[in-house]
mmCIF file of C-alpha atoms and ligand atoms in Angstrom:
data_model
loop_
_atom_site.group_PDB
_atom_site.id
_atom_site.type_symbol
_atom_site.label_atom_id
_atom_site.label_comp_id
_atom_site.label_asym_id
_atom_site.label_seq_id
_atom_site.Cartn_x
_atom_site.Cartn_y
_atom_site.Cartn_z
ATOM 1 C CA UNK A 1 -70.752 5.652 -68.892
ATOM 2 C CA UNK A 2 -71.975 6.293 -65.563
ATOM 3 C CA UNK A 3 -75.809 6.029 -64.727
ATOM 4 C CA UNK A 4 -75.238 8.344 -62.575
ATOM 5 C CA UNK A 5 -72.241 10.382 -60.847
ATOM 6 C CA UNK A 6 -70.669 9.725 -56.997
ATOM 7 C CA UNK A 7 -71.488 12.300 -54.312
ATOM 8 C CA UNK A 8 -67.735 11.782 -53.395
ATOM 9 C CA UNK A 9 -66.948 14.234 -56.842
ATOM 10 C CA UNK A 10 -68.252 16.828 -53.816
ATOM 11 C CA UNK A 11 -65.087 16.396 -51.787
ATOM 12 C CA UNK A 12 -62.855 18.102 -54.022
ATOM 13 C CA UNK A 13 -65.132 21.028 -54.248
ATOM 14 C CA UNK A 14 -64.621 24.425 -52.789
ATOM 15 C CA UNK A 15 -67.088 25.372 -49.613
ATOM 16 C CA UNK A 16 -69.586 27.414 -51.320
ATOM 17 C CA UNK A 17 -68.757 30.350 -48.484
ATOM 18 C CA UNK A 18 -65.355 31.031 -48.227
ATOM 19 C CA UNK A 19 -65.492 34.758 -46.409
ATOM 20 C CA UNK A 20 -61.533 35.181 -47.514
ATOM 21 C CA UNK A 21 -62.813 35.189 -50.922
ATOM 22 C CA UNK A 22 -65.115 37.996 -51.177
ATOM 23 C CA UNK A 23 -67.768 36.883 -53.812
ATOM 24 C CA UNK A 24 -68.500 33.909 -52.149
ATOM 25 C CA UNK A 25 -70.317 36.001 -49.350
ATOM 26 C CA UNK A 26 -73.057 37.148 -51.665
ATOM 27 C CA UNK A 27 -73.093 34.503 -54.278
ATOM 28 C CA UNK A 28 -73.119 31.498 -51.933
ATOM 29 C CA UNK A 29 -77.153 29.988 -50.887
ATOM 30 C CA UNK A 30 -78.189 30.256 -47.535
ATOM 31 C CA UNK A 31 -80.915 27.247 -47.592
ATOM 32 C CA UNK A 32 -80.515 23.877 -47.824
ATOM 33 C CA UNK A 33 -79.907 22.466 -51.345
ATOM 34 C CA UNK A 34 -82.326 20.588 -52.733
ATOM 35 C CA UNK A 35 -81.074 17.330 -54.825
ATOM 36 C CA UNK A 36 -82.665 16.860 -57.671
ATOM 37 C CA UNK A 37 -82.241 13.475 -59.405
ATOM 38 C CA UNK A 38 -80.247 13.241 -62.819
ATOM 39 C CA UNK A 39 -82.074 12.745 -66.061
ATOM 40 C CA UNK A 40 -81.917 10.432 -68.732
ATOM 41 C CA UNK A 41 -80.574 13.442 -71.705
ATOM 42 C CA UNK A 42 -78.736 14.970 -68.773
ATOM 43 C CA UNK A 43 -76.191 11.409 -69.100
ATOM 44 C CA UNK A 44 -76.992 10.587 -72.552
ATOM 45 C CA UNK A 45 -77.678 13.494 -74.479
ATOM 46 C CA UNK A 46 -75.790 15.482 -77.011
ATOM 47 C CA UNK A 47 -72.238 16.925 -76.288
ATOM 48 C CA UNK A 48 -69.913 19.608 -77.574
ATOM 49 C CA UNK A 49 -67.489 17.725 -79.609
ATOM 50 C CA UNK A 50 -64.380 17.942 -82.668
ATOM 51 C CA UNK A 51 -67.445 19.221 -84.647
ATOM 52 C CA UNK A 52 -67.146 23.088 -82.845
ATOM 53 C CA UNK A 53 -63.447 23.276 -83.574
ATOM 54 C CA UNK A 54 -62.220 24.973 -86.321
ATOM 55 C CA UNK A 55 -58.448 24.473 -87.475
ATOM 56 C CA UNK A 56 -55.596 26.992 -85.806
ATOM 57 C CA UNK A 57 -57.739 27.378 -83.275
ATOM 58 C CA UNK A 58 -55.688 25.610 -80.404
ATOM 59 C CA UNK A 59 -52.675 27.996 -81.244
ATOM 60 C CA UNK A 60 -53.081 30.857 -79.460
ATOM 61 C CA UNK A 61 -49.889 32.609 -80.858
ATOM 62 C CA UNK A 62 -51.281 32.066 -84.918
ATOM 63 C CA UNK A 63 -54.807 33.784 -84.554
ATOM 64 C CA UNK A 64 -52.745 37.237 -85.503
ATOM 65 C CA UNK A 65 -50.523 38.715 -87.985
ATOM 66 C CA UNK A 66 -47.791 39.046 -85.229
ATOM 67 C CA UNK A 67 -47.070 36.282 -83.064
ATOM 68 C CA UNK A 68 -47.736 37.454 -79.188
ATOM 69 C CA UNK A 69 -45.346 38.611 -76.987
ATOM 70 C CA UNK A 70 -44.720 36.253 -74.135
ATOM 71 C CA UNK A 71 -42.978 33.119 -73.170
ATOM 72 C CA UNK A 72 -44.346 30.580 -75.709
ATOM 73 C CA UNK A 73 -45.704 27.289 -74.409
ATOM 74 C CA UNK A 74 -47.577 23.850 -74.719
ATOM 75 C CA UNK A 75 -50.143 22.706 -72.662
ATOM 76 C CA UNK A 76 -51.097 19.443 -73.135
ATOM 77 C CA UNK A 77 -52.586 16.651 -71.150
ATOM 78 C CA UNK A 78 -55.581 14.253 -71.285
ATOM 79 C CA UNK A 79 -59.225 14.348 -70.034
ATOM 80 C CA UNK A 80 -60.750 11.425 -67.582
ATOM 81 C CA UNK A 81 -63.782 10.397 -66.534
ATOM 82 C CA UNK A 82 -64.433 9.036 -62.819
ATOM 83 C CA UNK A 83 -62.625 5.474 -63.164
ATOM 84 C CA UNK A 84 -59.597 6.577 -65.309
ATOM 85 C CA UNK A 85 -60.796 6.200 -68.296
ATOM 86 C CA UNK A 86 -59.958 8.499 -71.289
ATOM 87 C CA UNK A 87 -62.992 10.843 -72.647
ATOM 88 C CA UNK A 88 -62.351 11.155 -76.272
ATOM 89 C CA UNK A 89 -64.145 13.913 -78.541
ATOM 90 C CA UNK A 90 -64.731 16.353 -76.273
ATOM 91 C CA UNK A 91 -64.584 20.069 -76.084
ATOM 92 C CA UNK A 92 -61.929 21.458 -74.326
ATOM 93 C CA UNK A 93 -61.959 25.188 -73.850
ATOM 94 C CA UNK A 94 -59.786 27.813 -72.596
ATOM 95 C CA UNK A 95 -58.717 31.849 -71.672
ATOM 96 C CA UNK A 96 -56.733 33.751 -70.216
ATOM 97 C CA UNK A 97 -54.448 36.640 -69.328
ATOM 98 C CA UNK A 98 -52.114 37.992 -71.942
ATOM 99 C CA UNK A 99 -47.825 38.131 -70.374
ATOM 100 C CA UNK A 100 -48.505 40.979 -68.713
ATOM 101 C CA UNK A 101 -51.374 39.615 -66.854
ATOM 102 C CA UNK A 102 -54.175 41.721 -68.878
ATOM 103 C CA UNK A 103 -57.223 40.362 -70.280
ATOM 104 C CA UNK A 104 -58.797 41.389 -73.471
ATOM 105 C CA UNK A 105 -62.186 42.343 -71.640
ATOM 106 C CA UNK A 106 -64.034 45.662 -71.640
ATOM 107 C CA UNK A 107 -64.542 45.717 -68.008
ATOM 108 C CA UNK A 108 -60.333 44.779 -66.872
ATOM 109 C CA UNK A 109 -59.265 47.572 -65.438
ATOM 110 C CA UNK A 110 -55.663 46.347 -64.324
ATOM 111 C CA UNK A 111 -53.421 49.002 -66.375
ATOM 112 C CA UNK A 112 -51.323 46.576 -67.768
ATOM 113 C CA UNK A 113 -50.665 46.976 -72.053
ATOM 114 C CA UNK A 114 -52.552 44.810 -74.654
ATOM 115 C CA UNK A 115 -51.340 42.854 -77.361
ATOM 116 C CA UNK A 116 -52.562 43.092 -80.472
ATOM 117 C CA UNK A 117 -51.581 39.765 -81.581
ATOM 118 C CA UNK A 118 -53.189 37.846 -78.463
ATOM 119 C CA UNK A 119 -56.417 37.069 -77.951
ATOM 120 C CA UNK A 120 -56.455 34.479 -75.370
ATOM 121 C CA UNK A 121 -59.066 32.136 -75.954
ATOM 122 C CA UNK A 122 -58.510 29.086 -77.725
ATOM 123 C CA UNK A 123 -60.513 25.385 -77.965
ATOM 124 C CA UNK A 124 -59.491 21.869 -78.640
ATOM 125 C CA UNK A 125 -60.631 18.609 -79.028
ATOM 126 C CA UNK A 126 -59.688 15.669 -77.303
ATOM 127 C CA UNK A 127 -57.940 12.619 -79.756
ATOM 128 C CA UNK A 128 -59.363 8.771 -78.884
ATOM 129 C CA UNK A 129 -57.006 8.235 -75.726
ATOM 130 C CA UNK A 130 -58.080 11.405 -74.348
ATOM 131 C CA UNK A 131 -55.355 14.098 -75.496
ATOM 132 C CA UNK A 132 -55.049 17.784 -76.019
ATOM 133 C CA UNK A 133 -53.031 19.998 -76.562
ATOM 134 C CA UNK A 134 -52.703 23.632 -77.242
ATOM 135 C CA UNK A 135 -49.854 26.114 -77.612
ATOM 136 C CA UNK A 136 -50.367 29.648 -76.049
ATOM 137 C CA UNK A 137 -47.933 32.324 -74.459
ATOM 138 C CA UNK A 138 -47.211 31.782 -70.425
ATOM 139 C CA UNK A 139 -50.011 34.378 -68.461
ATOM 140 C CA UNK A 140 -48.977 36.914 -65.920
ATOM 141 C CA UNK A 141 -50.008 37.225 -62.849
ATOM 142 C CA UNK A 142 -52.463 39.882 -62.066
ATOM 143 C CA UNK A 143 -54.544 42.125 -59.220
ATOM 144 C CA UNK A 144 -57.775 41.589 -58.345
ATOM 145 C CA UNK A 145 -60.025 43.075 -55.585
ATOM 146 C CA UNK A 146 -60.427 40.968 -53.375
ATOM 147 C CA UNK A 147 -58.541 42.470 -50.431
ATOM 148 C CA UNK A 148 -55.367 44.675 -50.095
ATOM 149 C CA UNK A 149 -52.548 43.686 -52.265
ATOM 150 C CA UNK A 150 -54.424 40.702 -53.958
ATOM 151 C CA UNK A 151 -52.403 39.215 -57.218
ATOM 152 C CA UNK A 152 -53.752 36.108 -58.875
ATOM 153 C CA UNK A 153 -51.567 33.437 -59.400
ATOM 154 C CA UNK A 154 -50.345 32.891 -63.087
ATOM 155 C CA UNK A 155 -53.388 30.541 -64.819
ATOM 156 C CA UNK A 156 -54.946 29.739 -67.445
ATOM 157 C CA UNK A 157 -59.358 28.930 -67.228
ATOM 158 C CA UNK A 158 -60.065 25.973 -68.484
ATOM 159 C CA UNK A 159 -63.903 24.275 -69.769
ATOM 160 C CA UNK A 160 -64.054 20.676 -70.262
ATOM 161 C CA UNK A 161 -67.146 18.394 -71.068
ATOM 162 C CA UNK A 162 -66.599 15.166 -70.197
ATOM 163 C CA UNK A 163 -68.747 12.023 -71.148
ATOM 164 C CA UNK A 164 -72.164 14.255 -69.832
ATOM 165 C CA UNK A 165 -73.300 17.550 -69.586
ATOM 166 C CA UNK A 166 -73.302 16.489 -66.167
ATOM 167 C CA UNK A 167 -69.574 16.253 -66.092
ATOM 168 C CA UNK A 168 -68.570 19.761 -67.775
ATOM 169 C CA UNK A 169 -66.494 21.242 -65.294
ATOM 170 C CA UNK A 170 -64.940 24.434 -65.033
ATOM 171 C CA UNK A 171 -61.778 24.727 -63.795
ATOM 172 C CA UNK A 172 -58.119 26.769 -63.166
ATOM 173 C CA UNK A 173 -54.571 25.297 -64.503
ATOM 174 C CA UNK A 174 -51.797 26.999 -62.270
ATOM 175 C CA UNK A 175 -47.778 26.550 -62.425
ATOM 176 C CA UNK A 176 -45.469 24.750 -60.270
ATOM 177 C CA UNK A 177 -43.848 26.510 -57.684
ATOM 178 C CA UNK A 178 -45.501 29.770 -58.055
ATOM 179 C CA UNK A 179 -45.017 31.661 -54.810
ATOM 180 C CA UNK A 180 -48.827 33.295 -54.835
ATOM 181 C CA UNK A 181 -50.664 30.046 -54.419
ATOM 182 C CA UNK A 182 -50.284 30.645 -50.370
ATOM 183 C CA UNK A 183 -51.531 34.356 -50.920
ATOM 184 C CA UNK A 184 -54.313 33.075 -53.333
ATOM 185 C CA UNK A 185 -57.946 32.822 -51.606
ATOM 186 C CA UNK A 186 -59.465 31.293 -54.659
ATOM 187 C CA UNK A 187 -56.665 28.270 -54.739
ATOM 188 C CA UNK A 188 -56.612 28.245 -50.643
ATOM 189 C CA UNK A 189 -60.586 27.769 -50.842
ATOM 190 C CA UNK A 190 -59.575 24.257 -52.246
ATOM 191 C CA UNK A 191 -59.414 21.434 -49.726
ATOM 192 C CA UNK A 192 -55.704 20.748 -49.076
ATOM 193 C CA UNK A 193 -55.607 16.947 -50.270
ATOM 194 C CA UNK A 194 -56.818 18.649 -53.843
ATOM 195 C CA UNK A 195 -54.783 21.521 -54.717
ATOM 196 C CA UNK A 196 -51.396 20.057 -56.301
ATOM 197 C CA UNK A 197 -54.845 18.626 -58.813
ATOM 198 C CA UNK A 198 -54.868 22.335 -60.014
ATOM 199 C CA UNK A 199 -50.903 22.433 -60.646
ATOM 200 C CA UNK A 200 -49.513 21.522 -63.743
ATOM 201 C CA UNK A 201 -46.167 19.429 -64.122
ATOM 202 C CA UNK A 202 -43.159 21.075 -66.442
ATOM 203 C CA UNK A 203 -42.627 18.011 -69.070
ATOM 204 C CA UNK A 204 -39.347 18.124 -70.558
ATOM 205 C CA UNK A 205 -40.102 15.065 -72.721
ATOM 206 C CA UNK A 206 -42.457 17.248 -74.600
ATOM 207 C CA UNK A 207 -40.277 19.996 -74.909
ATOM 208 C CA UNK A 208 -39.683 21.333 -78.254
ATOM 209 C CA UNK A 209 -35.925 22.189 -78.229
ATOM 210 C CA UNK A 210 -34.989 25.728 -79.261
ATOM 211 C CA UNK A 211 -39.137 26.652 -79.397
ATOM 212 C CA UNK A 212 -41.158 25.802 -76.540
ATOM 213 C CA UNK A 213 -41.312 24.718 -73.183
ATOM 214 C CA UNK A 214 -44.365 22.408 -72.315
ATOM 215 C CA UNK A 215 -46.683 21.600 -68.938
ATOM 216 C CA UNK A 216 -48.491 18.846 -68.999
ATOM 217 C CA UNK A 217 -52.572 19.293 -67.256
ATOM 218 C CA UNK A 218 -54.591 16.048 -66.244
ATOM 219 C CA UNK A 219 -57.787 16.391 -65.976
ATOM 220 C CA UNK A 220 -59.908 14.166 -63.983
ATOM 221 C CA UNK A 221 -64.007 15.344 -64.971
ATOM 222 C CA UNK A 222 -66.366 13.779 -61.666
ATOM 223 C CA UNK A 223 -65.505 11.502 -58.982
ATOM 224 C CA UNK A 224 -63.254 10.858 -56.397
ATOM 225 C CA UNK A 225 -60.155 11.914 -57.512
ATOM 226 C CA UNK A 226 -62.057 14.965 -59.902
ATOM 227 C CA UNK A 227 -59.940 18.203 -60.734
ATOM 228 C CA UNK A 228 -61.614 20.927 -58.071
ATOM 229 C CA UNK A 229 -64.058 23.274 -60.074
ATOM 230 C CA UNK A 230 -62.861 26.803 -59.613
ATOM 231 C CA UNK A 231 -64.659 30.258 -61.237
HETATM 232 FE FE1 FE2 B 301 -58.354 34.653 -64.427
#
């Protein structure tokens, strides 16, 4: 484990003022940062683990009577730390947008129908090499905001520990070749060299014939080659 983390995890990171993404004009500091030096429990203490996940709950389609309607999926993949090592036993969270592209959230306002039989959150724990894996119903894209004609592209939120607390990271899992990303000021906010980091790869090997199609989600947690935190 690291005794402490690289600056160079920074240069995958998202200016903290983008003005073509609205919130970041308000949200973003105007002083200088101030670095403050990691702590001992910050690196070694206790993490979010196998312990907080109950069974079913990485199958978003089975947390219902119904199963959801959608295009069923897997995502699966495996969690890194900063040299390419494999984090084991860690907490990986997610949400997301039902097929239509609505959340189940009292303040969504896109009019877009609910499903009663999708939730869209879901957590996981990573095996000894590193892997997850959950099965879930493909999001729609959705409006937001943000400026005139804004439509996410299709994604799915993802929280992931890491070895630290130091390492969670909070990030967004997109699909290849979706024609928003150039439209998108939340992925363009990313610096070039990181994006296709935020892009999932269709894996026919773990395809399940006549059920599912899968997309497989690396994700690197600190360092130089770190998957680019995103709200
Ligand atoms: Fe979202």
């Amino acid at each position: 484990m690291a005794a402490s983390y690289p600056r160079s995890s920074l240069e995958s990171f998202p200016p903290a003022l983008y003005p073509d993404y609205k919130s970041t004009v308000k949200r973003s500091p105007r002083q200088e940062l101030v670095r403050i030096p990691h702590t001992l429990s910050e690196l070694t203490g206790p993490l979010y683990g196998r312990e907080s996940v109950r069974p079913g709950d990485d199958d978003l389609t089975g947390q219902h009577p119904g199963e959801p309607i959608g295009e069923r999926i897997i995502v699966h993949g495996r969690v890194l730390d900063e040299d390419g090592r494999p984090v084991p036993n860690t907490l990986v969270e997610i949400w997301q947008a039902n097929a239509c592209g609505r959340y189940r959230h009292q303040r969504e306002q896109h009019p877009a129908p609910l499903d009663p039989n999708f939730t869209g959150a879901g957590r996981a724990a990573t095996d000894a090499q590193g892997c997850y894996r959950f099965v879930t119903i493909k999001p729609g894209a959705y409006p937001w905001g943000n400026h005139p004609n804004a439509w996410r592209p299709a994604h799915i939120h993802f929280s992931v520990f890491g070895p630290s607390f130091l390492s969670r990271l909070v990030t967004q899992m997109y699909f290849p070749g979706d024609p928003l990303f150039a439209f998108d000021p939340i992925f363009q906010s990313i610096p070039e060299r990181a994006r296709p980091r935020l892009i999932s790869s269709f894996d026919l090997g773990n395809t399940v014939p006549d059920w599912a199609l899968a997309y497989r989600f690396d994700i690197v947690v600190r360092g130089r080659d770190e998957t680019p935190p995103t709200p």
